[in-house]
Tab-separated table of C-alpha atoms in Angstrom:
chain	number	residue	atom	x	y	z
A	1	PRO	CA	0.000	0.000	0.000
A	2	SER	CA	1.113	3.554	-0.588
A	3	ASP	CA	0.223	4.461	3.021
A	4	ASP	CA	0.998	1.602	5.377
A	5	SER	CA	1.124	3.759	8.529
A	6	GLN	CA	-1.756	1.895	10.206
A	7	LEU	CA	-0.084	-1.468	9.548
A	8	GLN	CA	3.212	-0.088	10.873
A	9	LYS	CA	1.389	0.973	14.077
A	10	LEU	CA	-0.122	-2.506	14.396
A	11	PHE	CA	3.317	-4.090	13.942
A	12	LYS	CA	4.773	-1.885	16.707
A	13	ILE	CA	1.935	-2.932	19.051
A	14	VAL	CA	2.637	-6.622	18.351
A	15	GLU	CA	6.385	-6.111	18.730
A	16	THR	CA	5.911	-4.267	22.042
A	17	ALA	CA	3.509	-6.875	23.392
A	18	CYS	CA	5.404	-9.966	22.220
A	19	GLY	CA	9.008	-8.869	21.855
A	20	PRO	CA	11.074	-8.510	18.690
A	21	LYS	CA	11.802	-12.232	18.329
A	22	VAL	CA	8.101	-13.096	18.250
A	23	ALA	CA	7.255	-10.162	15.991
A	24	GLY	CA	9.866	-11.044	13.411
A	25	GLY	CA	13.222	-10.773	15.086
A	26	LYS	CA	14.853	-9.363	11.974
A	27	LYS	CA	16.762	-6.135	11.763
A	28	LYS	CA	15.149	-5.390	8.402
A	29	PRO	CA	12.264	-2.907	8.363
A	30	PHE	CA	8.759	-4.353	8.400
A	31	HIS	CA	7.004	-4.305	5.012
A	32	PRO	CA	3.309	-5.272	5.161
A	33	HIS	CA	2.483	-7.841	2.513
A	34	LEU	CA	0.165	-10.630	1.496
A	35	THR	CA	1.787	-13.830	0.284
A	36	LEU	CA	-0.074	-15.274	-2.695
A	37	GLY	CA	2.343	-18.116	-3.366
A	38	GLN	CA	5.959	-19.007	-3.869
A	39	CYS	CA	8.144	-19.614	-6.901
A	40	ASN	CA	11.791	-20.002	-7.810
A	41	LYS	CA	13.836	-16.833	-8.261
A	42	ALA	CA	14.195	-17.664	-11.959
A	43	ASP	CA	10.388	-17.557	-12.363
A	44	VAL	CA	9.731	-14.297	-10.482
A	45	ASN	CA	9.339	-12.020	-13.521
A	46	ASN	CA	7.015	-14.423	-15.357
A	47	MET	CA	4.968	-14.978	-12.194
A	48	LEU	CA	4.658	-11.231	-11.593
A	49	VAL	CA	3.355	-10.653	-15.121
A	50	MET	CA	0.858	-13.508	-14.778
A	51	VAL	CA	-0.428	-12.317	-11.392
A	52	LYS	CA	-0.874	-8.744	-12.644
A	53	GLU	CA	-2.762	-9.999	-15.724
A	54	LYS	CA	-5.017	-12.329	-13.725
A	55	LEU	CA	-5.688	-10.192	-10.650
A	56	GLY	CA	-5.318	-6.612	-11.785
A	57	SER	CA	-6.170	-4.326	-8.897
A	58	ILE	CA	-8.026	-5.881	-5.968
A	59	ALA	CA	-9.453	-4.621	-2.697
A	60	PHE	CA	-10.584	-6.676	0.262
A	61	ARG	CA	-11.686	-6.321	3.869
A	62	VAL	CA	-9.584	-7.946	6.572
A	63	THR	CA	-11.887	-9.864	8.913
A	64	GLU	CA	-9.319	-11.922	10.795
A	65	LEU	CA	-5.700	-11.548	11.816
A	66	CYS	CA	-3.568	-14.562	12.727
A	67	MET	CA	-0.097	-14.750	14.191
A	68	ILE	CA	1.871	-17.496	12.483
A	69	ALA	CA	5.231	-19.078	13.208
A	70	ARG	CA	7.541	-21.480	11.478
A	71	PHE	CA	10.109	-23.502	13.367
A	72	ASP	CA	13.018	-24.965	11.433
A	73	ASP	CA	11.761	-26.301	8.074
A	74	SER	CA	8.220	-27.054	9.252
A	75	PRO	CA	5.135	-25.450	7.672
A	76	PHE	CA	3.694	-22.298	9.223
A	77	LYS	CA	1.536	-22.874	12.287
A	78	VAL	CA	-1.186	-20.511	13.533
A	79	ILE	CA	-0.204	-19.629	17.076
A	80	ARG	CA	-2.853	-16.995	17.822
A	81	LYS	CA	-6.046	-15.764	16.142
């Protein structure tokens, strides 16, 4: 989003409540995002073109927020709704 200030505020609340390790633990800045899928680095440009063609511009209402975690190589697990 062009203005992610509300999501940045939410991230700070989570980080304050849970600690930096739970909230991400990375030194990189937080960038709100929605993961639609994964692909190999070699396929990124083709995938981006396909997603833009298929989805165009979308809007949606967030009705639920889940905290997820991944330990080692395991799949993500919902730890809090």
